PDB file of C-alpha atoms in Angstrom:
ATOM      1  CA  MET A 258      36.459 137.697  -7.072  1.00 46.00           C
ATOM      2  CA  SER A 259      38.710 139.278  -9.658  1.00 49.00           C
ATOM      3  CA  SER A 260      40.350 137.010 -12.521  1.00 51.00           C
ATOM      4  CA  PRO A 261      43.784 135.889 -11.944  1.00 49.00           C
ATOM      5  CA  PRO A 262      46.732 138.067 -13.241  1.00 54.00           C
ATOM      6  CA  ILE A 263      47.571 136.430 -16.794  1.00 54.00           C
ATOM      7  CA  LEU A 264      51.044 137.822 -17.453  1.00 53.00           C
ATOM      8  CA  GLY A 265      53.833 136.931 -14.776  1.00 53.00           C
ATOM      9  CA  GLY A 266      57.400 138.601 -14.590  1.00 52.00           C
ATOM     10  CA  ALA A 267      58.820 135.573 -16.384  1.00 50.00           C
ATOM     11  CA  SER A 268      56.330 135.450 -19.358  1.00 61.00           C
ATOM     12  CA  LEU A 269      56.400 138.999 -19.786  1.00 62.00           C
ATOM     13  CA  PHE A 270      59.419 139.207 -22.172  1.00 63.00           C
ATOM     14  CA  THR A 271      59.178 135.752 -23.935  1.00 71.00           C
ATOM     15  CA  GLY A 272      57.248 134.568 -26.913  1.00 78.00           C
ATOM     16  CA  PHE A 273      57.306 137.632 -28.967  1.00 87.00           C
ATOM     17  CA  THR A 274      55.831 137.454 -32.483  1.00 90.00           C
ATOM     18  CA  LYS A 275      57.716 137.569 -35.643  1.00 92.00           C
ATOM     19  CA  LEU A 276      55.477 140.138 -36.965  1.00 94.00           C
ATOM     20  CA  CYS A 277      56.541 142.168 -33.820  1.00 94.00           C
ATOM     21  CA  LYS A 278      59.822 141.540 -34.224  1.00 94.00           C
ATOM     22  CA  GLY A 279      59.864 143.045 -37.620  1.00 95.00           C
ATOM     23  CA  LEU A 280      57.280 146.105 -36.533  1.00 96.00           C
ATOM     24  CA  ALA A 281      59.932 146.523 -34.025  1.00 96.00           C
ATOM     25  CA  VAL A 282      62.865 146.802 -36.765  1.00 96.00           C
ATOM     26  CA  VAL A 283      60.689 149.410 -38.012  1.00 96.00           C
ATOM     27  CA  LEU A 284      60.600 151.531 -35.290  1.00 96.00           C
ATOM     28  CA  VAL A 285      64.337 151.064 -34.267  1.00 96.00           C
ATOM     29  CA  THR A 286      65.395 152.001 -38.092  1.00 96.00           C
ATOM     30  CA  GLY A 287      62.940 154.777 -38.245  1.00 95.00           C
ATOM     31  CA  HIS A 288      64.803 156.493 -35.151  1.00 96.00           C
ATOM     32  CA  ILE A 289      68.280 155.438 -36.663  1.00 96.00           C
ATOM     33  CA  LEU A 290      67.583 157.395 -39.511  1.00 95.00           C
ATOM     34  CA  VAL A 291      66.390 160.537 -37.961  1.00 94.00           C
ATOM     35  CA  GLN A 292      69.393 160.308 -35.667  1.00 95.00           C
ATOM     36  CA  ILE A 293      71.980 160.189 -38.561  1.00 96.00           C
ATOM     37  CA  LEU A 294      70.088 162.232 -41.260  1.00 94.00           C
ATOM     38  CA  PRO A 295      67.852 164.846 -38.671  1.00 93.00           C
ATOM     39  CA  PRO A 296      66.561 166.581 -42.156  1.00 93.00           C
ATOM     40  CA  ALA A 297      64.639 163.564 -42.482  1.00 93.00           C
ATOM     41  CA  VAL A 298      62.214 164.320 -39.913  1.00 93.00           C
ATOM     42  CA  ASN A 299      60.969 167.286 -41.993  1.00 92.00           C
ATOM     43  CA  TYR A 300      59.663 164.713 -44.600  1.00 93.00           C
ATOM     44  CA  LEU A 301      58.628 161.621 -42.422  1.00 94.00           C
ATOM     45  CA  ALA A 302      57.263 163.377 -39.439  1.00 94.00           C
ATOM     46  CA  LEU A 303      53.786 164.600 -39.592  1.00 94.00           C
ATOM     47  CA  ILE A 304      54.570 168.779 -39.716  1.00 93.00           C
ATOM     48  CA  PRO A 305      50.978 170.114 -40.833  1.00 93.00           C
ATOM     49  CA  ALA A 306      52.128 173.194 -42.937  1.00 92.00           C
ATOM     50  CA  ARG A 307      54.421 170.587 -44.788  1.00 91.00           C
ATOM     51  CA  THR A 308      51.500 167.317 -45.243  1.00 90.00           C
ATOM     52  CA  ILE A 309      50.731 168.892 -48.382  1.00 86.00           C
ATOM     53  CA  PRO A 310      52.515 168.255 -50.797  1.00 87.00           C
ATOM     54  CA  PHE A 311      54.340 165.793 -48.645  1.00 91.00           C
ATOM     55  CA  VAL A 312      50.909 163.503 -48.011  1.00 93.00           C
ATOM     56  CA  TRP A 313      53.316 160.541 -46.996  1.00 94.00           C
ATOM     57  CA  ASN A 314      53.865 161.862 -43.583  1.00 94.00           C
ATOM     58  CA  LEU A 315      50.079 160.717 -42.775  1.00 95.00           C
ATOM     59  CA  ILE A 316      51.564 156.774 -42.846  1.00 95.00           C
ATOM     60  CA  THR A 317      55.085 157.022 -41.751  1.00 95.00           C
ATOM     61  CA  ALA A 318      54.922 159.577 -39.177  1.00 95.00           C
ATOM     62  CA  GLY A 319      53.598 156.890 -36.536  1.00 95.00           C
ATOM     63  CA  TYR A 320      56.457 154.920 -37.360  1.00 96.00           C
ATOM     64  CA  ILE A 321      59.114 157.723 -36.347  1.00 95.00           C
ATOM     65  CA  GLU A 322      60.342 157.763 -32.882  1.00 94.00           C
ATOM     66  CA  GLN A 323      62.571 160.851 -32.176  1.00 93.00           C
ATOM     67  CA  SER A 324      64.290 160.537 -28.969  1.00 92.00           C
ATOM     68  CA  ILE A 325      66.004 156.952 -27.468  1.00 94.00           C
ATOM     69  CA  TYR A 326      63.314 156.968 -24.514  1.00 93.00           C
ATOM     70  CA  GLY A 327      60.466 156.625 -27.153  1.00 93.00           C
ATOM     71  CA  VAL A 328      61.732 153.891 -29.506  1.00 95.00           C
ATOM     72  CA  VAL A 329      62.666 152.016 -26.165  1.00 96.00           C
ATOM     73  CA  ALA A 330      59.100 152.260 -24.736  1.00 95.00           C
ATOM     74  CA  SER A 331      57.516 151.982 -28.073  1.00 95.00           C
ATOM     75  CA  THR A 332      59.234 149.016 -28.664  1.00 96.00           C
ATOM     76  CA  LEU A 333      58.843 146.899 -25.512  1.00 95.00           C
ATOM     77  CA  CYS A 334      55.350 147.533 -25.398  1.00 94.00           C
ATOM     78  CA  LEU A 335      54.770 146.478 -29.122  1.00 95.00           C
ATOM     79  CA  LEU A 336      56.381 143.563 -28.331  1.00 94.00           C
ATOM     80  CA  ILE A 337      54.153 142.653 -25.367  1.00 91.00           C
ATOM     81  CA  MET A 338      51.051 144.132 -26.073  1.00 93.00           C
ATOM     82  CA  GLY A 339      51.328 142.562 -29.820  1.00 93.00           C
ATOM     83  CA  LYS A 340      51.911 139.177 -28.060  1.00 91.00           C
ATOM     84  CA  LEU A 341      48.702 139.318 -26.289  1.00 90.00           C
ATOM     85  CA  LEU A 342      46.954 140.753 -29.426  1.00 93.00           C
ATOM     86  CA  GLU A 343      48.118 138.991 -32.254  1.00 93.00           C
ATOM     87  CA  PRO A 344      47.300 135.590 -31.661  1.00 91.00           C
ATOM     88  CA  VAL A 345      43.546 136.590 -30.986  1.00 90.00           C
ATOM     89  CA  TRP A 346      43.367 138.729 -33.983  1.00 91.00           C
ATOM     90  CA  GLY A 347      45.706 137.175 -36.384  1.00 91.00           C
ATOM     91  CA  SER A 348      48.640 138.368 -37.952  1.00 92.00           C
ATOM     92  CA  LYS A 349      46.770 139.872 -41.038  1.00 93.00           C
ATOM     93  CA  GLU A 350      44.095 141.597 -39.048  1.00 93.00           C
ATOM     94  CA  PHE A 351      46.823 143.012 -36.772  1.00 95.00           C
ATOM     95  CA  LEU A 352      48.780 144.773 -39.290  1.00 96.00           C
ATOM     96  CA  LYS A 353      45.393 145.942 -40.831  1.00 95.00           C
ATOM     97  CA  PHE A 354      44.597 147.349 -37.481  1.00 96.00           C
ATOM     98  CA  ILE A 355      47.990 149.280 -37.096  1.00 97.00           C
ATOM     99  CA  PHE A 356      47.779 150.785 -40.553  1.00 96.00           C
ATOM    100  CA  ILE A 357      44.161 151.984 -40.253  1.00 96.00           C
ATOM    101  CA  VAL A 358      44.482 153.202 -36.748  1.00 97.00           C
ATOM    102  CA  ASN A 359      48.025 155.195 -38.004  1.00 97.00           C
ATOM    103  CA  PHE A 360      46.595 156.983 -40.622  1.00 97.00           C
ATOM    104  CA  LEU A 361      43.037 157.746 -39.284  1.00 96.00           C
ATOM    105  CA  ILE A 362      45.077 158.944 -36.285  1.00 96.00           C
ATOM    106  CA  SER A 363      47.252 161.351 -38.433  1.00 96.00           C
ATOM    107  CA  ILE A 364      44.337 162.485 -40.375  1.00 96.00           C
ATOM    108  CA  CYS A 365      42.871 163.791 -37.137  1.00 95.00           C
ATOM    109  CA  VAL A 366      46.037 165.291 -35.829  1.00 95.00           C
ATOM    110  CA  PHE A 367      46.206 167.043 -38.938  1.00 95.00           C
ATOM    111  CA  ILE A 368      43.112 168.292 -38.629  1.00 95.00           C
ATOM    112  CA  THR A 369      43.135 169.347 -35.241  1.00 94.00           C
ATOM    113  CA  ALA A 370      46.743 171.492 -35.385  1.00 93.00           C
ATOM    114  CA  ILE A 371      44.794 173.485 -38.665  1.00 94.00           C
ATOM    115  CA  SER A 372      42.313 174.312 -36.619  1.00 94.00           C
ATOM    116  CA  LEU A 373      44.187 175.069 -33.607  1.00 92.00           C
ATOM    117  CA  TYR A 374      46.435 177.912 -35.597  1.00 93.00           C
ATOM    118  CA  TYR A 375      43.109 179.512 -36.997  1.00 94.00           C
ATOM    119  CA  ILE A 376      41.890 179.559 -33.576  1.00 94.00           C
ATOM    120  CA  THR A 377      45.178 180.583 -31.628  1.00 91.00           C
ATOM    121  CA  ARG A 378      47.111 182.247 -34.692  1.00 90.00           C
ATOM    122  CA  GLN A 379      50.433 180.601 -33.199  1.00 90.00           C
ATOM    123  CA  GLU A 380      52.044 179.278 -35.868  1.00 90.00           C
ATOM    124  CA  ASN A 381      53.994 176.378 -33.987  1.00 89.00           C
ATOM    125  CA  TYR A 382      51.063 174.426 -34.760  1.00 90.00           C
ATOM    126  CA  LEU A 383      52.086 174.418 -38.084  1.00 92.00           C
ATOM    127  CA  TYR A 384      55.516 173.367 -38.005  1.00 92.00           C
ATOM    128  CA  MET A 385      55.834 171.289 -34.909  1.00 91.00           C
ATOM    129  CA  PRO A 386      57.138 167.692 -35.941  1.00 92.00           C
ATOM    130  CA  ILE A 387      54.419 165.272 -34.602  1.00 93.00           C
ATOM    131  CA  SER A 388      55.423 161.182 -34.708  1.00 94.00           C
ATOM    132  CA  GLY A 389      55.472 158.534 -33.107  1.00 93.00           C
ATOM    133  CA  PHE A 390      53.885 155.229 -32.044  1.00 96.00           C
ATOM    134  CA  GLN A 391      52.433 156.256 -28.959  1.00 95.00           C
ATOM    135  CA  GLY A 392      48.746 156.567 -30.792  1.00 95.00           C
ATOM    136  CA  ILE A 393      48.647 153.072 -31.976  1.00 97.00           C
ATOM    137  CA  LEU A 394      50.107 151.650 -28.383  1.00 97.00           C
ATOM    138  CA  ALA A 395      46.868 153.481 -26.981  1.00 96.00           C
ATOM    139  CA  GLY A 396      44.691 151.551 -29.866  1.00 96.00           C
ATOM    140  CA  PHE A 397      46.534 148.194 -28.501  1.00 96.00           C
ATOM    141  CA  LEU A 398      45.021 149.088 -24.992  1.00 95.00           C
ATOM    142  CA  VAL A 399      41.538 149.426 -26.046  1.00 95.00           C
ATOM    143  CA  GLY A 400      42.355 146.363 -27.964  1.00 95.00           C
ATOM    144  CA  ILE A 401      43.346 144.607 -24.952  1.00 93.00           C
ATOM    145  CA  LYS A 402      40.484 146.308 -23.234  1.00 92.00           C
ATOM    146  CA  GLN A 403      37.504 144.204 -25.594  1.00 92.00           C
ATOM    147  CA  ILE A 404      39.609 140.913 -25.403  1.00 90.00           C
ATOM    148  CA  ILE A 405      40.233 140.295 -21.580  1.00 89.00           C
ATOM    149  CA  PRO A 406      37.932 143.261 -19.752  1.00 88.00           C
ATOM    150  CA  ASP A 407      38.296 141.549 -16.549  1.00 85.00           C
ATOM    151  CA  GLN A 408      41.623 140.113 -16.371  1.00 84.00           C
ATOM    152  CA  GLU A 409      44.522 141.558 -14.545  1.00 77.00           C
ATOM    153  CA  LEU A 410      47.970 142.184 -15.345  1.00 69.00           C
ATOM    154  CA  SER A 411      50.462 141.390 -13.021  1.00 65.00           C
ATOM    155  CA  LEU A 412      52.381 144.619 -13.121  1.00 66.00           C
ATOM    156  CA  LEU A 413      49.494 146.925 -12.538  1.00 67.00           C
ATOM    157  CA  ARG A 414      47.154 144.964 -10.807  1.00 77.00           C
ATOM    158  CA  ILE A 415      43.972 147.012 -12.635  1.00 84.00           C
ATOM    159  CA  LYS A 416      41.432 145.297 -14.617  1.00 86.00           C
ATOM    160  CA  ALA A 417      42.305 145.408 -18.561  1.00 86.00           C
ATOM    161  CA  LYS A 418      39.086 147.451 -19.306  1.00 89.00           C
ATOM    162  CA  TRP A 419      40.314 150.420 -17.441  1.00 91.00           C
ATOM    163  CA  PHE A 420      43.984 150.588 -19.174  1.00 92.00           C
ATOM    164  CA  PRO A 421      42.785 153.181 -21.513  1.00 94.00           C
ATOM    165  CA  SER A 422      40.476 155.440 -19.049  1.00 92.00           C
ATOM    166  CA  PHE A 423      43.980 155.188 -16.745  1.00 92.00           C
ATOM    167  CA  MET A 424      46.618 156.086 -19.733  1.00 93.00           C
ATOM    168  CA  LEU A 425      44.653 159.030 -20.998  1.00 94.00           C
ATOM    169  CA  LEU A 426      43.825 160.675 -17.281  1.00 93.00           C
ATOM    170  CA  ILE A 427      47.718 160.038 -16.783  1.00 93.00           C
ATOM    171  CA  ALA A 428      48.279 161.897 -19.838  1.00 93.00           C
ATOM    172  CA  ILE A 429      46.043 164.788 -19.748  1.00 93.00           C
ATOM    173  CA  ALA A 430      47.409 165.459 -16.179  1.00 93.00           C
ATOM    174  CA  ILE A 431      51.080 165.360 -17.132  1.00 91.00           C
ATOM    175  CA  SER A 432      49.906 168.076 -20.434  1.00 88.00           C
ATOM    176  CA  PHE A 433      49.469 170.611 -17.462  1.00 89.00           C
ATOM    177  CA  PHE A 434      53.032 170.615 -16.412  1.00 88.00           C
ATOM    178  CA  THR A 435      54.634 169.892 -19.742  1.00 84.00           C
ATOM    179  CA  ALA A 436      55.226 172.477 -22.841  1.00 77.00           C
ATOM    180  CA  GLU A 437      55.287 169.933 -25.865  1.00 80.00           C
ATOM    181  CA  SER A 438      51.770 168.319 -24.747  1.00 83.00           C
ATOM    182  CA  ALA A 439      50.690 169.263 -28.434  1.00 80.00           C
ATOM    183  CA  ALA A 440      52.988 167.059 -29.248  1.00 83.00           C
ATOM    184  CA  TYR A 441      51.789 163.457 -28.074  1.00 88.00           C
ATOM    185  CA  LEU A 442      48.332 164.225 -26.531  1.00 92.00           C
ATOM    186  CA  PRO A 443      46.123 164.377 -29.703  1.00 93.00           C
ATOM    187  CA  THR A 444      47.900 161.208 -30.878  1.00 95.00           C
ATOM    188  CA  LEU A 445      46.918 159.420 -27.755  1.00 95.00           C
ATOM    189  CA  ILE A 446      43.246 160.619 -27.595  1.00 95.00           C
ATOM    190  CA  PHE A 447      43.056 159.705 -30.993  1.00 96.00           C
ATOM    191  CA  GLY A 448      44.428 156.885 -31.315  1.00 96.00           C
ATOM    192  CA  THR A 449      41.854 155.638 -28.232  1.00 96.00           C
ATOM    193  CA  TYR A 450      38.718 156.869 -29.604  1.00 94.00           C
ATOM    194  CA  MET A 451      39.496 155.760 -33.515  1.00 95.00           C
ATOM    195  CA  SER A 452      40.557 152.137 -32.383  1.00 96.00           C
ATOM    196  CA  TRP A 453      37.351 151.964 -30.242  1.00 94.00           C
ATOM    197  CA  ILE A 454      35.701 152.928 -33.347  1.00 93.00           C
ATOM    198  CA  TYR A 455      36.938 150.910 -35.709  1.00 94.00           C
ATOM    199  CA  LEU A 456      36.749 147.681 -33.297  1.00 93.00           C
ATOM    200  CA  ARG A 457      33.226 148.484 -32.359  1.00 90.00           C
ATOM    201  CA  TYR A 458      31.800 148.536 -35.960  1.00 87.00           C
ATOM    202  CA  PHE A 459      34.088 147.610 -38.536  1.00 88.00           C
ATOM    203  CA  GLN A 460      36.424 144.948 -37.350  1.00 89.00           C
ATOM    204  CA  ARG A 461      35.448 141.702 -39.427  1.00 83.00           C
ATOM    205  CA  LYS A 462      35.210 138.468 -37.789  1.00 75.00           C
ATOM    206  CA  PRO A 463      36.638 135.927 -39.522  1.00 66.00           C
ATOM    207  CA  GLU A 464      34.303 132.967 -37.625  1.00 67.00           C
ATOM    208  CA  THR A 465      31.109 135.126 -38.110  1.00 66.00           C
ATOM    209  CA  LYS A 466      31.691 137.058 -41.774  1.00 69.00           C
ATOM    210  CA  LEU A 467      30.290 140.218 -39.741  1.00 76.00           C
ATOM    211  CA  ARG A 468      31.901 143.374 -38.473  1.00 82.00           C
ATOM    212  CA  GLY A 469      32.259 145.163 -34.927  1.00 85.00           C
ATOM    213  CA  ASP A 470      31.699 144.281 -31.701  1.00 86.00           C
ATOM    214  CA  PRO A 471      28.131 145.595 -30.310  1.00 84.00           C
ATOM    215  CA  SER A 472      27.982 144.369 -26.836  1.00 85.00           C
ATOM    216  CA  ASP A 473      27.541 146.424 -24.045  1.00 82.00           C
ATOM    217  CA  ASP A 474      30.821 145.713 -22.213  1.00 86.00           C
ATOM    218  CA  PHE A 475      31.958 147.590 -25.040  1.00 89.00           C
ATOM    219  CA  ALA A 476      30.315 150.720 -25.480  1.00 86.00           C
ATOM    220  CA  PHE A 477      31.518 154.131 -25.428  1.00 87.00           C
ATOM    221  CA  SER A 478      30.483 154.678 -21.907  1.00 86.00           C
ATOM    222  CA  SER A 479      32.643 152.014 -20.805  1.00 87.00           C
ATOM    223  CA  PHE A 480      35.793 154.084 -20.690  1.00 91.00           C
ATOM    224  CA  PHE A 481      33.664 156.178 -17.953  1.00 88.00           C
ATOM    225  CA  PRO A 482      32.765 154.985 -14.151  1.00 85.00           C
ATOM    226  CA  GLU A 483      29.330 153.769 -13.799  1.00 83.00           C
ATOM    227  CA  SER A 484      28.174 156.900 -12.121  1.00 83.00           C
ATOM    228  CA  PHE A 485      28.990 158.768 -15.816  1.00 84.00           C
ATOM    229  CA  ARG A 486      27.147 156.565 -17.978  1.00 82.00           C
ATOM    230  CA  PRO A 487      23.899 157.988 -17.454  1.00 83.00           C
ATOM    231  CA  ILE A 488      24.915 160.979 -18.975  1.00 86.00           C
ATOM    232  CA  ILE A 489      27.491 159.567 -21.350  1.00 85.00           C
ATOM    233  CA  ASP A 490      24.614 156.683 -22.792  1.00 81.00           C
ATOM    234  CA  PRO A 491      22.491 159.528 -24.399  1.00 84.00           C
ATOM    235  CA  ILE A 492      25.267 161.747 -25.578  1.00 82.00           C
ATOM    236  CA  ALA A 493      27.015 158.447 -27.186  1.00 79.00           C
ATOM    237  CA  SER A 494      23.517 157.161 -28.714  1.00 80.00           C
ATOM    238  CA  ILE A 495      23.165 160.351 -30.504  1.00 78.00           C
ATOM    239  CA  PHE A 496      26.563 159.911 -32.539  1.00 73.00           C
ATOM    240  CA  HIS A 497      26.195 156.192 -33.080  1.00 72.00           C
ATOM    241  CA  ARG A 498      23.167 157.296 -35.113  1.00 74.00           C
ATOM    242  CA  MET A 499      24.613 159.391 -36.961  1.00 68.00           C
ATOM    243  CA  LEU A 500      27.520 157.875 -37.911  1.00 62.00           C
ATOM    244  CA  CYS A 501      26.434 154.343 -37.927  1.00 62.00           C
ATOM    245  CA  GLY A 502      22.374 154.338 -38.764  1.00 57.00           C
ATOM    246  CA  ARG A 503      23.312 154.191 -42.371  1.00 49.00           C
ATOM    247  CA  PHE A 504      25.455 150.952 -42.247  1.00 50.00           C
ATOM    248  CA  GLU A 505      22.772 149.093 -39.820  1.00 52.00           C
ATOM    249  CA  THR A 506      20.162 150.296 -42.549  1.00 48.00           C
ATOM    250  CA  SER A 507      22.482 148.422 -45.084  1.00 47.00           C
ATOM    251  CA  THR A 508      23.334 145.566 -42.656  1.00 50.00           C
ATOM    252  CA  GLU A 509      19.609 145.140 -42.411  1.00 48.00           C
ATOM    253  CA  ALA A 510      18.975 144.868 -45.889  1.00 47.00           C
ATOM    254  CA  HIS A 511      21.406 142.426 -46.853  1.00 47.00           C
ATOM    255  CA  GLY A 512      19.720 139.626 -44.810  1.00 44.00           C
ATOM    256  CA  ASP A 513      22.004 139.997 -41.470  1.00 46.00           C
ATOM    257  CA  THR A 514      18.666 139.898 -39.577  1.00 40.00           C
ATOM    258  CA  LEU A 515      16.227 136.669 -39.430  1.00 34.00           C
ATOM    259  CA  GLY A 516      12.771 137.568 -38.611  1.00 35.00           C
ATOM    260  CA  ASP A 517      13.322 138.919 -35.106  1.00 36.00           C
ATOM    261  CA  ALA A 518      16.607 137.279 -34.302  1.00 36.00           C
ATOM    262  CA  SER A 519      19.783 138.505 -35.449  1.00 40.00           C
ATOM    263  CA  LEU A 520      22.275 136.491 -36.903  1.00 36.00           C
ATOM    264  CA  PRO A 521      25.081 134.594 -34.944  1.00 39.00           C
ATOM    265  CA  GLY A 522      27.788 137.509 -34.511  1.00 43.00           C
ATOM    266  CA  SER A 523      25.453 140.497 -35.051  1.00 46.00           C
ATOM    267  CA  ASP A 524      24.205 140.547 -31.648  1.00 52.00           C
ATOM    268  CA  PRO A 525      25.752 141.505 -27.855  1.00 56.00           C
ATOM    269  CA  ILE A 526      25.703 137.703 -26.900  1.00 58.00           C
ATOM    270  CA  GLU A 527      27.481 136.733 -29.839  1.00 55.00           C
ATOM    271  CA  ALA A 528      29.933 139.775 -29.249  1.00 57.00           C
ATOM    272  CA  THR A 529      30.533 138.436 -25.537  1.00 61.00           C
ATOM    273  CA  ARG A 530      31.252 135.052 -26.651  1.00 60.00           C
ATOM    274  CA  ARG A 531      33.929 135.970 -28.994  1.00 58.00           C
ATOM    275  CA  ARG A 532      35.907 137.969 -26.386  1.00 63.00           C
ATOM    276  CA  GLU A 533      35.531 134.480 -24.220  1.00 64.00           C
ATOM    277  CA  ARG A 534      36.793 132.740 -26.890  1.00 59.00           C
ATOM    278  CA  GLY A 535      39.567 135.010 -27.474  1.00 58.00           C
ATOM    279  CA  ALA A 536      40.661 134.911 -23.840  1.00 62.00           C
ATOM    280  CA  ARG A 537      40.519 131.212 -24.126  1.00 63.00           C
ATOM    281  CA  ALA A 538      42.927 131.498 -26.664  1.00 58.00           C
ATOM    282  CA  LEU A 539      44.977 134.151 -25.240  1.00 59.00           C
ATOM    283  CA  GLU A 540      45.351 132.140 -21.831  1.00 62.00           C
ATOM    284  CA  GLU A 541      46.573 128.797 -23.984  1.00 61.00           C
ATOM    285  CA  ARG A 542      49.143 131.042 -26.112  1.00 57.00           C
ATOM    286  CA  LEU A 543      50.904 132.341 -22.891  1.00 52.00           C
ATOM    287  CA  ALA A 544      50.434 128.834 -20.855  1.00 57.00           C
ATOM    288  CA  THR A 545      52.768 127.721 -24.000  1.00 54.00           C
ATOM    289  CA  ALA A 546      55.600 130.112 -22.785  1.00 50.00           C
ATOM    290  CA  PRO A 547      58.360 128.897 -20.764  1.00 50.00           C
ATOM    291  CA  SER A 548      58.509 129.542 -17.218  1.00 48.00           C
ATOM    292  CA  ALA A 549      62.238 131.075 -15.523  1.00 44.00           C
ATOM    293  CA  GLU A 550      62.233 127.487 -14.058  1.00 48.00           C
ATOM    294  CA  GLU A 551      62.236 125.786 -17.293  1.00 51.00           C
ATOM    295  CA  LEU A 552      64.468 128.107 -18.699  1.00 40.00           C
ATOM    296  CA  LYS A 553      67.125 128.067 -16.249  1.00 43.00           C
ATOM    297  CA  LYS A 554      66.988 123.953 -16.289  1.00 50.00           C
ATOM    298  CA  ASP A 555      67.262 124.122 -20.186  1.00 47.00           C
ATOM    299  CA  ALA A 556      70.313 126.420 -19.539  1.00 39.00           C
ATOM    300  CA  LEU A 557      71.865 123.823 -16.954  1.00 43.00           C
ATOM    301  CA  GLU A 558      71.171 121.242 -19.185  1.00 48.00           C
ATOM    302  CA  ASN A 559      73.391 122.898 -22.492  1.00 44.00           C
ATOM    303  CA  VAL A 560      76.209 124.025 -19.772  1.00 40.00           C
TER     304      VAL A 560
END
């Protein structure tokens, strides 16, 4: 039996957090700026050939939406998904996630663009202005997958654990029919992967003072159907040892294990409990959102 949807139509557009509203203002302001002053794109968007010396565009590019459709979609998705994640992570961690993942996305996109230029010798990879909040939104989907994997959202009727995979599948399919796929597809892919790495290995949990989510339900292979996992798991384990072997050795040296047992927060069981607590906190937060009937009643009383 699947879990009931946690977001109904009435609560979908209510209860936005102050931080998300502030970030929405940043996105709208950035869009207005590049519309009033088009040359600003050359300094704020990620243009690989100009990133040196304009290194700040590794940070600013993620907050610049060049189209009206992009800024509307990004603002709505930020407000809705931020309402799900910020109460569970906390405002400080939510903002930290956005900043770190955005920076990592920009670095990866920059390296990819330079590599594609040297492989193809096509200068459009060097001078294409790349910007937008879509990479962070892809990361939000990974965060939702982590905290409420088996929940359904009322609009799509699919479990949250498949949101990142479903989004990437659609984006890759669309890329075959669009000429500007290089402007968004790498951002979505790296947004998904960088956010998973951060949440999997580095996000600090205040209740345990430890990092990451080592549970099997959040393994890299969980992004793929069951039939692919016997192939994905051995490959993922190689990269896991390459990237995190030294980190795990350091963790053990600092006493994160006690005898043969792991300390709380360092094993998959504790990670699962954290997700359950997060889901409960999320449902409690959403339960406080006023329903459509309550809003109508309040409006009639005010009249």
